[in-house]
Coordinates of C-alpha atoms in Angstrom, one line a residue:
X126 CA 5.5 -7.8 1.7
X127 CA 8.8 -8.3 0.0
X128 CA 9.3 -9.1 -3.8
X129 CA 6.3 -12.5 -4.5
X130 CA 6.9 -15.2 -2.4
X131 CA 7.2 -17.8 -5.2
X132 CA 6.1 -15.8 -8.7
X133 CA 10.1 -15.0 -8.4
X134 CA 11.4 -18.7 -9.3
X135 CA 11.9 -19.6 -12.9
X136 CA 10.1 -22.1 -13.7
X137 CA 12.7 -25.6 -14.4
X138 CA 12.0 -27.9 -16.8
X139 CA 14.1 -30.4 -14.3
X140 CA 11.9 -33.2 -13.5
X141 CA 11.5 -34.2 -10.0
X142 CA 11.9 -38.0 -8.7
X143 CA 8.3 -39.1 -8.1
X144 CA 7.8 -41.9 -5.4
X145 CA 5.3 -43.3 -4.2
X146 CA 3.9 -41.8 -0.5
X147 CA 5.4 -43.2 2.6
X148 CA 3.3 -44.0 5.5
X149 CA 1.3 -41.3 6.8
X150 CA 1.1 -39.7 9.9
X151 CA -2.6 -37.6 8.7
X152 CA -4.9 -39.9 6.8
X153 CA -6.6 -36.1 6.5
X154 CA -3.4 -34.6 5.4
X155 CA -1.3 -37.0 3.6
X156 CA 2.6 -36.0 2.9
X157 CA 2.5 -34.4 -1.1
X158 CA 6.6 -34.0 -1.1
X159 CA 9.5 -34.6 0.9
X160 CA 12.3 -31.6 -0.2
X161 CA 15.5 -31.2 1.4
X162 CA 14.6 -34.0 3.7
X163 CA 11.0 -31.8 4.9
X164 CA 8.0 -33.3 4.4
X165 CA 5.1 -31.3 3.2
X166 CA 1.9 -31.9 3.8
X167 CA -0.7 -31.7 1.0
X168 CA -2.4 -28.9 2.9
X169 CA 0.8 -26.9 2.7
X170 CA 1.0 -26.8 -0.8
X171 CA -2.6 -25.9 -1.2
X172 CA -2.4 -23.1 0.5
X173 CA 0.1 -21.9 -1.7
X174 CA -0.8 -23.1 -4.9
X175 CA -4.3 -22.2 -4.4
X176 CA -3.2 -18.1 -3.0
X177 CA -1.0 -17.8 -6.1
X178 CA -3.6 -19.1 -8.9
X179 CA -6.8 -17.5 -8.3
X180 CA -9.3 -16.3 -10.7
X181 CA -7.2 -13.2 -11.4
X182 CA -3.8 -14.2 -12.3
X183 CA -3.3 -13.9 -15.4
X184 CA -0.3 -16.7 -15.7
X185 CA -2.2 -19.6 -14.0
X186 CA -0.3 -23.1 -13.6
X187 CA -1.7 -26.1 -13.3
X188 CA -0.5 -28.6 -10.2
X189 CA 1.7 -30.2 -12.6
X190 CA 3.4 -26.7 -13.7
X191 CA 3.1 -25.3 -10.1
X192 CA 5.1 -28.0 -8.6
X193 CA 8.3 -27.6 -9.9
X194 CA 7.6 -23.4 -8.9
X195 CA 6.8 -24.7 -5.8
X196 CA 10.0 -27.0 -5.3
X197 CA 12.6 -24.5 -6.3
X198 CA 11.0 -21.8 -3.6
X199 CA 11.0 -24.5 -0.7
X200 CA 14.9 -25.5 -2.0
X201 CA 15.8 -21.4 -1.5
X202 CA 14.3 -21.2 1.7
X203 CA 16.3 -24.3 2.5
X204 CA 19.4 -22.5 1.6
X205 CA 18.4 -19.7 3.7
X206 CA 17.9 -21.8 6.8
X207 CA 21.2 -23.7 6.1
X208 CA 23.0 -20.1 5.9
X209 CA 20.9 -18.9 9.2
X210 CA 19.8 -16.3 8.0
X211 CA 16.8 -16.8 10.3
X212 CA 18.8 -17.0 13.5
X213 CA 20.0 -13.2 12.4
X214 CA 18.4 -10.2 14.8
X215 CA 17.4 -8.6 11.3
X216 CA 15.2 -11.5 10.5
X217 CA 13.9 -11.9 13.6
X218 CA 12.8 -8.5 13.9
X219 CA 11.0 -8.1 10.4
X220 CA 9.5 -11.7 10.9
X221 CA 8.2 -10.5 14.7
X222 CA 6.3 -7.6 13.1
X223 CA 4.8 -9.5 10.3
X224 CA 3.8 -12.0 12.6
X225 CA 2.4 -9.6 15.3
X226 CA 0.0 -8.2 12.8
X227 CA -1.9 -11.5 12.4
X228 CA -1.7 -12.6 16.7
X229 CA -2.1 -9.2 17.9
X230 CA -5.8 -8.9 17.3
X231 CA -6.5 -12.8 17.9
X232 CA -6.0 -11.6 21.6
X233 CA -9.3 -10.1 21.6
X234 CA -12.3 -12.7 21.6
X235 CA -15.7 -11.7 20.1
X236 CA -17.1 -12.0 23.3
X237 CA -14.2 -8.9 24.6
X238 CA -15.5 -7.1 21.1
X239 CA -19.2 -7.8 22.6
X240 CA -18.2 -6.3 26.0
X241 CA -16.6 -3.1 24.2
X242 CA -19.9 -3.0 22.1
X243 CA -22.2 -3.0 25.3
X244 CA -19.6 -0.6 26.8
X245 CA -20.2 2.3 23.9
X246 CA -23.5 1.5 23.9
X247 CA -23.9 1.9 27.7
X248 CA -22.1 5.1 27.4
X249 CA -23.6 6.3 24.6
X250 CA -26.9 6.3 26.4
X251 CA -25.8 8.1 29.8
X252 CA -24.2 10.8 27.4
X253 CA -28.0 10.9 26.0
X254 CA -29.4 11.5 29.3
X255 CA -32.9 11.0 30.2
X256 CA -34.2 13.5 27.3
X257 CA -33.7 11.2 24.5
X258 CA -32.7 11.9 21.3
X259 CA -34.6 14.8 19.1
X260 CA -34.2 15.6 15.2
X261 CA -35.0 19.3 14.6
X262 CA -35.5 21.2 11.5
X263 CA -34.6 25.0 11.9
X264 CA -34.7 27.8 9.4
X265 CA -31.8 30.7 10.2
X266 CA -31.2 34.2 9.4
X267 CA -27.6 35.1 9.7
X268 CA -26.5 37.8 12.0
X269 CA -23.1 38.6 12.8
X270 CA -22.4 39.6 16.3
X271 CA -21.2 42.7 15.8
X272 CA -23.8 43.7 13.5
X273 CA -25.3 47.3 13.3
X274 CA -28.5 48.4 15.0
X275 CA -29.8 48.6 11.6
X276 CA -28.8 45.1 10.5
X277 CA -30.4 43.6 13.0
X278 CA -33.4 45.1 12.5
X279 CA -33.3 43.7 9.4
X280 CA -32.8 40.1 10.4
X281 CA -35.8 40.5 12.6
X282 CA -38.1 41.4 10.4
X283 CA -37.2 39.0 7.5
X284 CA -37.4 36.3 10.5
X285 CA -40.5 37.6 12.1
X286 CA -42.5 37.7 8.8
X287 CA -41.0 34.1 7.9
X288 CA -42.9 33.0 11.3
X289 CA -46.0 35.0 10.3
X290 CA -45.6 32.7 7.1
X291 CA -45.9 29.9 9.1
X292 CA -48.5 30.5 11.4
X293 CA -51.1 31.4 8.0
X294 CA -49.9 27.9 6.5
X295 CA -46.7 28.2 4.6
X296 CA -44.7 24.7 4.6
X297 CA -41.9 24.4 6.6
X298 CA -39.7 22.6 4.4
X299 CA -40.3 24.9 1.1
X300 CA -39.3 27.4 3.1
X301 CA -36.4 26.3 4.7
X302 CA -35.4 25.2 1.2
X303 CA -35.6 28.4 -0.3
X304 CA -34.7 31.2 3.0
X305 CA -32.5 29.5 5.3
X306 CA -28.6 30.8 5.4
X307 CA -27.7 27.6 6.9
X308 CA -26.9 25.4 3.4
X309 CA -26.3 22.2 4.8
X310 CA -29.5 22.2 6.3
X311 CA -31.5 24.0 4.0
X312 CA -31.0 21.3 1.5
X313 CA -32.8 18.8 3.8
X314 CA -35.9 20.8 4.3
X315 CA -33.7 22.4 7.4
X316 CA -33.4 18.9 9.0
X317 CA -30.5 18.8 11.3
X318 CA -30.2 15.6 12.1
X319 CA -30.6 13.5 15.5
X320 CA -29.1 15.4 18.3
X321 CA -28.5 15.2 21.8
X322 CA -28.3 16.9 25.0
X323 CA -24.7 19.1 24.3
X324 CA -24.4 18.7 20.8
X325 CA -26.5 22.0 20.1
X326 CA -25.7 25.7 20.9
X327 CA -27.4 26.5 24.5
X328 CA -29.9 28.8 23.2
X329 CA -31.5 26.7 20.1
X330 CA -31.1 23.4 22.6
X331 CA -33.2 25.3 25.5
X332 CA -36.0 25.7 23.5
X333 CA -35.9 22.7 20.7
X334 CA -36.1 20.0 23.7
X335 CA -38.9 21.8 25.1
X336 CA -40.8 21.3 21.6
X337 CA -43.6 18.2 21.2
X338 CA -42.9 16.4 17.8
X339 CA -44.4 18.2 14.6
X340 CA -44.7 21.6 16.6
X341 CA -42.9 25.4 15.6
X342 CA -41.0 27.6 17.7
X343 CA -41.1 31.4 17.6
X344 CA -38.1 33.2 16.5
X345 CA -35.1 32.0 18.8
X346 CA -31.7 34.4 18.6
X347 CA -28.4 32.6 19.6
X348 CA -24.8 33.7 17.9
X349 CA -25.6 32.7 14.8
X350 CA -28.4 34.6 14.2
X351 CA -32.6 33.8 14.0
X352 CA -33.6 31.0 14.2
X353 CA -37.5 29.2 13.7
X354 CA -37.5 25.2 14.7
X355 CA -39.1 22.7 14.1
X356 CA -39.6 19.2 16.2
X357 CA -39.4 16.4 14.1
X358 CA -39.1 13.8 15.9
X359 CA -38.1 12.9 19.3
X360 CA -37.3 9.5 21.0
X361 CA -35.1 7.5 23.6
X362 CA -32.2 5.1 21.7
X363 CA -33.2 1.8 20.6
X364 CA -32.5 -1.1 22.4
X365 CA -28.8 -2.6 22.4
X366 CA -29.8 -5.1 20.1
X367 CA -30.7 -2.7 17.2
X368 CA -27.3 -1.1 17.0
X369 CA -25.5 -4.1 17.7
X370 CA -24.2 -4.8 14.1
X371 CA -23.6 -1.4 13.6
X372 CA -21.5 -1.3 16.8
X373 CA -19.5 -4.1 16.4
X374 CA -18.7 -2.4 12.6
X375 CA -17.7 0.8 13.5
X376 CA -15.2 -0.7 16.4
X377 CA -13.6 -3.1 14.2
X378 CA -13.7 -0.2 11.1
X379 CA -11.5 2.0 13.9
X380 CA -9.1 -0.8 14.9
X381 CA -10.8 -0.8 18.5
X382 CA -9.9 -4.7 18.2
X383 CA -6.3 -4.1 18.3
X384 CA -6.8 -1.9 21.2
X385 CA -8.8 -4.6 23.0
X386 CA -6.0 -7.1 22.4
X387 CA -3.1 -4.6 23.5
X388 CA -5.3 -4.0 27.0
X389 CA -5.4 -7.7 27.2
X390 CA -2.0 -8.3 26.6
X391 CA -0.8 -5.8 29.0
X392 CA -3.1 -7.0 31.9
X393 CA -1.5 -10.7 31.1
X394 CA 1.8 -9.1 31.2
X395 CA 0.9 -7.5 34.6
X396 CA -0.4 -10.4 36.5
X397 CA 2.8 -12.7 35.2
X398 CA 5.1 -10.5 37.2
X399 CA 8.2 -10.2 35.1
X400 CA 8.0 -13.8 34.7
X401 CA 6.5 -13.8 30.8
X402 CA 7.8 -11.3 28.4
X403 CA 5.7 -9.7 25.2
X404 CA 7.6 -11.0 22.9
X405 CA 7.2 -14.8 24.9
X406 CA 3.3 -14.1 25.3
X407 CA 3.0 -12.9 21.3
X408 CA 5.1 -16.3 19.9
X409 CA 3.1 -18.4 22.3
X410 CA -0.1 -17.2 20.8
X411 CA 1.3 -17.8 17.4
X412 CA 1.6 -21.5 18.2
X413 CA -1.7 -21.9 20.0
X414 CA -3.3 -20.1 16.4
X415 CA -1.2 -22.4 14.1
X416 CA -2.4 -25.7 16.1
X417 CA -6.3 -24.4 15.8
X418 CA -6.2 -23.4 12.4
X419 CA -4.2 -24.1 8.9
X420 CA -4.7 -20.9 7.8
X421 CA -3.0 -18.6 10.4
X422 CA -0.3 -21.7 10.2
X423 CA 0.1 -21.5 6.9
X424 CA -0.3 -17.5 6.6
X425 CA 2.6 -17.0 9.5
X426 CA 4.9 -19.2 7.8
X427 CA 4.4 -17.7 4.2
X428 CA 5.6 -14.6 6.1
X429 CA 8.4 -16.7 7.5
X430 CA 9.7 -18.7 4.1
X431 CA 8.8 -15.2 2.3
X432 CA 11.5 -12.7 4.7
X433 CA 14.1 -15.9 4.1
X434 CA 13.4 -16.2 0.6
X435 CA 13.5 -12.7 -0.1
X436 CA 16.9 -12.0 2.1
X437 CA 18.8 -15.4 0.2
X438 CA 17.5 -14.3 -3.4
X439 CA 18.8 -10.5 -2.5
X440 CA 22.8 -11.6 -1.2
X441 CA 22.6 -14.4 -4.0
X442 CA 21.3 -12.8 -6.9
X443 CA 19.4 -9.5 -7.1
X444 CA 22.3 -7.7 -5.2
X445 CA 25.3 -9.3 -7.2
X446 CA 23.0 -8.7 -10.7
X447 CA 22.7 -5.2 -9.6
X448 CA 25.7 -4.0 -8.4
X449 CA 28.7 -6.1 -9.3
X450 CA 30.0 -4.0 -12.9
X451 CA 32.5 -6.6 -13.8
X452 CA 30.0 -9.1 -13.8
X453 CA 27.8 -7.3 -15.9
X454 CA 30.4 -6.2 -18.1
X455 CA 31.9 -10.0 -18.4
X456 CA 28.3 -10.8 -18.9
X457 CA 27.5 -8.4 -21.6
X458 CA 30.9 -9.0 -23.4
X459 CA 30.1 -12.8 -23.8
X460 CA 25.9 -11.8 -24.8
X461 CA 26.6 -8.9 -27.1
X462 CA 24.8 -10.7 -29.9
X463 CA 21.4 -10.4 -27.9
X464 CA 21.9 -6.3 -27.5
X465 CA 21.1 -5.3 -31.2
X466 CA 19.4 -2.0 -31.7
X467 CA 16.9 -1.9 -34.6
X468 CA 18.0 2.0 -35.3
X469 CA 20.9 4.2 -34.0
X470 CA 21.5 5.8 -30.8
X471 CA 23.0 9.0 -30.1
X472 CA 25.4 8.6 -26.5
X473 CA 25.6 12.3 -25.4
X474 CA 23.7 15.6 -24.4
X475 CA 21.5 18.1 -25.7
X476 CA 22.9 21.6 -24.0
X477 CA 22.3 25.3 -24.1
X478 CA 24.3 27.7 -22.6
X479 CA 24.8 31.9 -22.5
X480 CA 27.7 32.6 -24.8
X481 CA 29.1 31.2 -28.0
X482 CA 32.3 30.2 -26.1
X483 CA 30.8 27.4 -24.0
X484 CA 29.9 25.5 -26.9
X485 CA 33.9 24.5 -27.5
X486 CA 34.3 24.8 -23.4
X487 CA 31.7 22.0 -22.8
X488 CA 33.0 19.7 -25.3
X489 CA 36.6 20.4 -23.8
X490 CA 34.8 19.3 -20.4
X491 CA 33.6 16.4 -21.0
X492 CA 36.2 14.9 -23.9
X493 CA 38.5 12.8 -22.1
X494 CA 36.0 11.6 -19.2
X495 CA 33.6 8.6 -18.6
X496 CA 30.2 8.9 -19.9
X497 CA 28.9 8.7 -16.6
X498 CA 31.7 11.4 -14.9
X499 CA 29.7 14.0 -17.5
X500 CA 27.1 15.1 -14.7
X501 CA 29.9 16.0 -11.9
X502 CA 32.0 18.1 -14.3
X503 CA 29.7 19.8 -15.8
X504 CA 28.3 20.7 -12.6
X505 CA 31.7 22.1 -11.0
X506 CA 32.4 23.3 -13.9
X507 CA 29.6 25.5 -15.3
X508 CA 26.7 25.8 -12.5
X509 CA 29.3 25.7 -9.6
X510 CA 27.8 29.5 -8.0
X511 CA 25.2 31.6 -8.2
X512 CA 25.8 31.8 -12.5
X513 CA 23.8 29.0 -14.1
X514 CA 25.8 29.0 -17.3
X515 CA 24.4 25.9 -18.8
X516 CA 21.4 23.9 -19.3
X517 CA 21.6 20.2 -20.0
X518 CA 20.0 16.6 -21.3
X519 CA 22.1 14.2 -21.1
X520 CA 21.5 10.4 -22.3
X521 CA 20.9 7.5 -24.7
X522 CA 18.6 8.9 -27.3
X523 CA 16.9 7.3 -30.3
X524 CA 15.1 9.8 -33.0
X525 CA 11.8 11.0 -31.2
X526 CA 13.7 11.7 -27.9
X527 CA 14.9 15.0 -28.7
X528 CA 14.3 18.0 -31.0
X529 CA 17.2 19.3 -31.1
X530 CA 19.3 15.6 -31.2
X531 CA 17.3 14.7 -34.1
X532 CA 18.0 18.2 -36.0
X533 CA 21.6 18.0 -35.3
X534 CA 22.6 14.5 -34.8
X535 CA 19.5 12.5 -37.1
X536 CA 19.3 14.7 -39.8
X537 CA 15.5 16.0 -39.1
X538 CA 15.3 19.1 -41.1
X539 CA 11.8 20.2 -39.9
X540 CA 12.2 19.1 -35.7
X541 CA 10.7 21.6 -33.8
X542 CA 13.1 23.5 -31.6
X543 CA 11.6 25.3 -28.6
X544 CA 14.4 27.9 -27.2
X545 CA 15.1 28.0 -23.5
X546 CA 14.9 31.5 -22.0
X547 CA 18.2 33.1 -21.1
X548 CA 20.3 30.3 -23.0
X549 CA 20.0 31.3 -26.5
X550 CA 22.8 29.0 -28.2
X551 CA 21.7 25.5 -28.4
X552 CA 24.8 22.4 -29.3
X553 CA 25.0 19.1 -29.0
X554 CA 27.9 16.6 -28.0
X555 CA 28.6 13.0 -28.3
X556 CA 28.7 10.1 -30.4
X557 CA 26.5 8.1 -33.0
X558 CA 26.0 4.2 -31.8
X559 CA 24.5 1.9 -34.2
X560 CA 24.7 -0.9 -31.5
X561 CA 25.7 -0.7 -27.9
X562 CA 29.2 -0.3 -26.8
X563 CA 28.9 -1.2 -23.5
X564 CA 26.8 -3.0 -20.9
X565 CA 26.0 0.5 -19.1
X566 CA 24.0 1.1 -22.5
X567 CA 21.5 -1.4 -22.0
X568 CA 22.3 -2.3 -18.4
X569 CA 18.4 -2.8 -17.6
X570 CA 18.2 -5.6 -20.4
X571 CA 21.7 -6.9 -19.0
X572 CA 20.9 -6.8 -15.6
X573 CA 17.3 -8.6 -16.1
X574 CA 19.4 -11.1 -18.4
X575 CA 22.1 -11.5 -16.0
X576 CA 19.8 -11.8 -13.0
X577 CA 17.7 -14.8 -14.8
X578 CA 20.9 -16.6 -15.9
X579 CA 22.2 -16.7 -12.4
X580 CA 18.6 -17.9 -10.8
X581 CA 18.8 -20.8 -13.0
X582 CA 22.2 -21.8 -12.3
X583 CA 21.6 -21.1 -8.7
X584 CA 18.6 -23.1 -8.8
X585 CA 20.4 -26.0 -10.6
X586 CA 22.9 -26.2 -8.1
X587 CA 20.0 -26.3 -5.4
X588 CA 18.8 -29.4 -7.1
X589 CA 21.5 -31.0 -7.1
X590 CA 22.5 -30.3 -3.6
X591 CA 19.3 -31.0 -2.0
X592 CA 17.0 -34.1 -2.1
X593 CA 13.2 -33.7 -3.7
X594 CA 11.0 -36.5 -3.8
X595 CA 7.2 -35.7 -5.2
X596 CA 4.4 -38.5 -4.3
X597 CA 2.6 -38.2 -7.5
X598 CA -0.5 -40.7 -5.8
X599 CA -0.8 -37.7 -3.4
X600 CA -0.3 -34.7 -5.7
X601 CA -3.2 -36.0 -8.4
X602 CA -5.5 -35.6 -5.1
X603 CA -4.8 -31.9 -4.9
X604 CA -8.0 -29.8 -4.6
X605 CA -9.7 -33.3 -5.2
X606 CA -10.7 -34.3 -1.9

């Protein structure tokens, strides 16, 4: 999903007003809060509170911390739903396909995933046939088809005196260990694995399913060569039950319940006759889901609150912190204090470039422009063809960042310069900065800053604007029933 549902509220130190619980409609599910004029049930909250603190998080609240976290995401998602934002085709849309991935394969009951399981397996055994299943062993000799008179000659021998080896008592397994060209195989003693009618080239097949378990072929040639084999074991599939588990594993492992569901929702489609439309069908089954259990309920609207929460925290805050540079400037202008560098910083660019007479040309460039207009002019300027005249870093650097900065600019005597091949003369242009001059020097501090400041005053005015009442009788029961 989105940025966290809730881990991106500060956390207030306003205190809520704590009441004592009204009347409730759920003895089971007693009302923990009333925010905004909503009541929430204790189940609600949780959910929430018990997704968000698990074993693993490493910042875990208690109840008492996670309630005011808690408040300040349901007053955001209030704002949302006051802007209608979730009226908006946008929203909609997104929330529809979050949604769909949780209904969609509800569709399909496990007694449809048991009828798909008894349809492979009824399948799987008329593929089979009435031969069964067999598990050869083979040992090959390679022979290409186009080989010479002479090479197969050869292969026949080597494969006829490997048989001969056989028949006076050599073991089949050493051998196909040590002789057969087919690795995969060979490796297992020459054990192929448990085969089928079709699964095997026509020649090996014809002969291996005429073999009695534990018995040896003669030499058998197909396209890939000689072949000796060896019957392992043969037998018809077990019945359903044995593979059942397995089955049912596999089809879930290959999303076969999602293709279940979409058959099922297109045959429902079908017999409502235009009357019913997917979009209908899939929100009705989101309601039936949410009545029969809390956690799809709670699930589809964490989805819901998360889209809203996300789309009202990007237009209010993220967005404007982002984007807006007079507010970051205006905001960096009134913080400068909290922007202190503990060492200098060199604002400029490491370059290298063909002849001595670019050195003066860059710095002519660049002098009267923008710090970030550099890139552009350079660019048209310099590497504007098919001639690369230049070759440029350009940045905020501290000592460490650059050789050739912290020769030129910090004084290093002994930095290691490496050359850059073809752009023998290296320079470097700018200015010293022992604190930042402007916000675009340490915008990602500013604009973290900025962002936090305007989440609490936006979440101050939310508190003020909205009602919260927390029913403390119901909230010390949390987890505790």
């Amino acid at each position: 999903m989105k940025p966290a549902l809730i881990a991106v509220a500060a956390l207030m130190a306003v205190q809520s007003l704590y009441a004592a619980a009204p009347s409730q409609p759920d003895d089971n599910d007693p009302i923990v809060m009333k925010i905004a004029g909503v009541d929430v049930p204790r189940s609600e909250f949780e959910y929430s509170y018990n997704k968000n603190n698990t074993e693993g998080v490493i910042d875990k609240k208690t109840v008492e911390e996670y309630v005011e976290l808690f408040i300040n995401y349901k007053l955001k998602v209030q704002a949302a739903m006051d802007a209608h934002i979730d009226t908006t085709t946008a929203f909609l849309t997104e929330f529809a396909q979050y949604r769909d991935q949780q209904v969609v394969p509800a569709f399909a009951t496990d007694a449809d995933m048991e009828r798909e399981a008894h349809r492979i397996y009824d399948q799987t055994i008329t593929n089979i046939g009435p031969d069964g299943l067999i598990r050869p062993a083979h040992i090959l000799i390679m022979l290409q088809q186009q080989a010479t008179a002479d090479e197969q000659q050869q292969a026949k021998v080597r494969i006829d005196s490997i048989y001969k080896a056989l028949q006076n008592g050599a073991n089949f397994e050493e051998l196909a260990r040590s002789l057969s060209q087919d690795p995969g195989s060979a490796a297992q003693g020459g054990v192929v694995g448990w085969c089928s009618r079709n699964q095997l080239v026509k020649e090996f097949e014809d002969v291996a399913f005429q073999l009695d378990s534990g018995k040896i072929s003669a030499p058998v040639q197909s396209p890939f060569g000689w072949h000796i084999i060896k019957m392992v074991e043969r037998k018809q599939l077990e019945p359903y039950e044995f593979h059942r588990e397995s089955i049912l594993r596999f089809l879930e492992q290959r999303g076969a319940r999602e293709r279940v569901s979409e058959t099922i929702i297109k045959e429902t489609l079908d017999k409502a006759n235009g009357t019913l439309t997917r979009e209908e069908l899939l929100a009705q089954k989101a309601d039936a889901l949410s009545a029969e259990d809390p956690e799809m309920r709670y699930l589809i609207k964490e989805y819901h609150d998360g889209l809203l929460l996300y789309e009202i925290s990007n237009s209010t805050v993220w967005q404007k912190a982002t984007q807006d540079e007079q507010l970051l400037a205006k905001f960096f202008k009134k913080n400068r204090k909290r922007y202190q560098w503990d060492e200098p910083r060199f604002k400029g660019m490491a370059y290298h470039v063909k002849q001595q007479a670019d050195v003066a040309a860059v710095a002519r460039c660049v002098k009267k422009l923008k710090f970030d207009q550099w890139n552009e002019a350079l660019r048209t300027t310099f590497n504007n063809d098919s001639v690369i005249r230049i070759r440029v870093e350009k940045g905020l650097f501290k000592k460490g960042d650059n050789p050739l900065i912290d020769r030129e600019q910090f004084g290093v005597a002994d930095a290691k310069v490496d050359s850059v091949k073809g752009y023998p003369i290296d320079a470097t242009y700018g200015k010293l900065l022992k604190k930042p001059e402007d916000f675009t020097d340490v915008r990602g501090l500013v604009t973290a800053d900025l962002q936090e400041e305007m989440e609490r005053l936006w979440v101050a005015d939310l508190r003020k604007k909205y009602a919260v009442e927390v029913y403390k009788d119901v909230l010390e029961t949390v987890n505790k029933h």
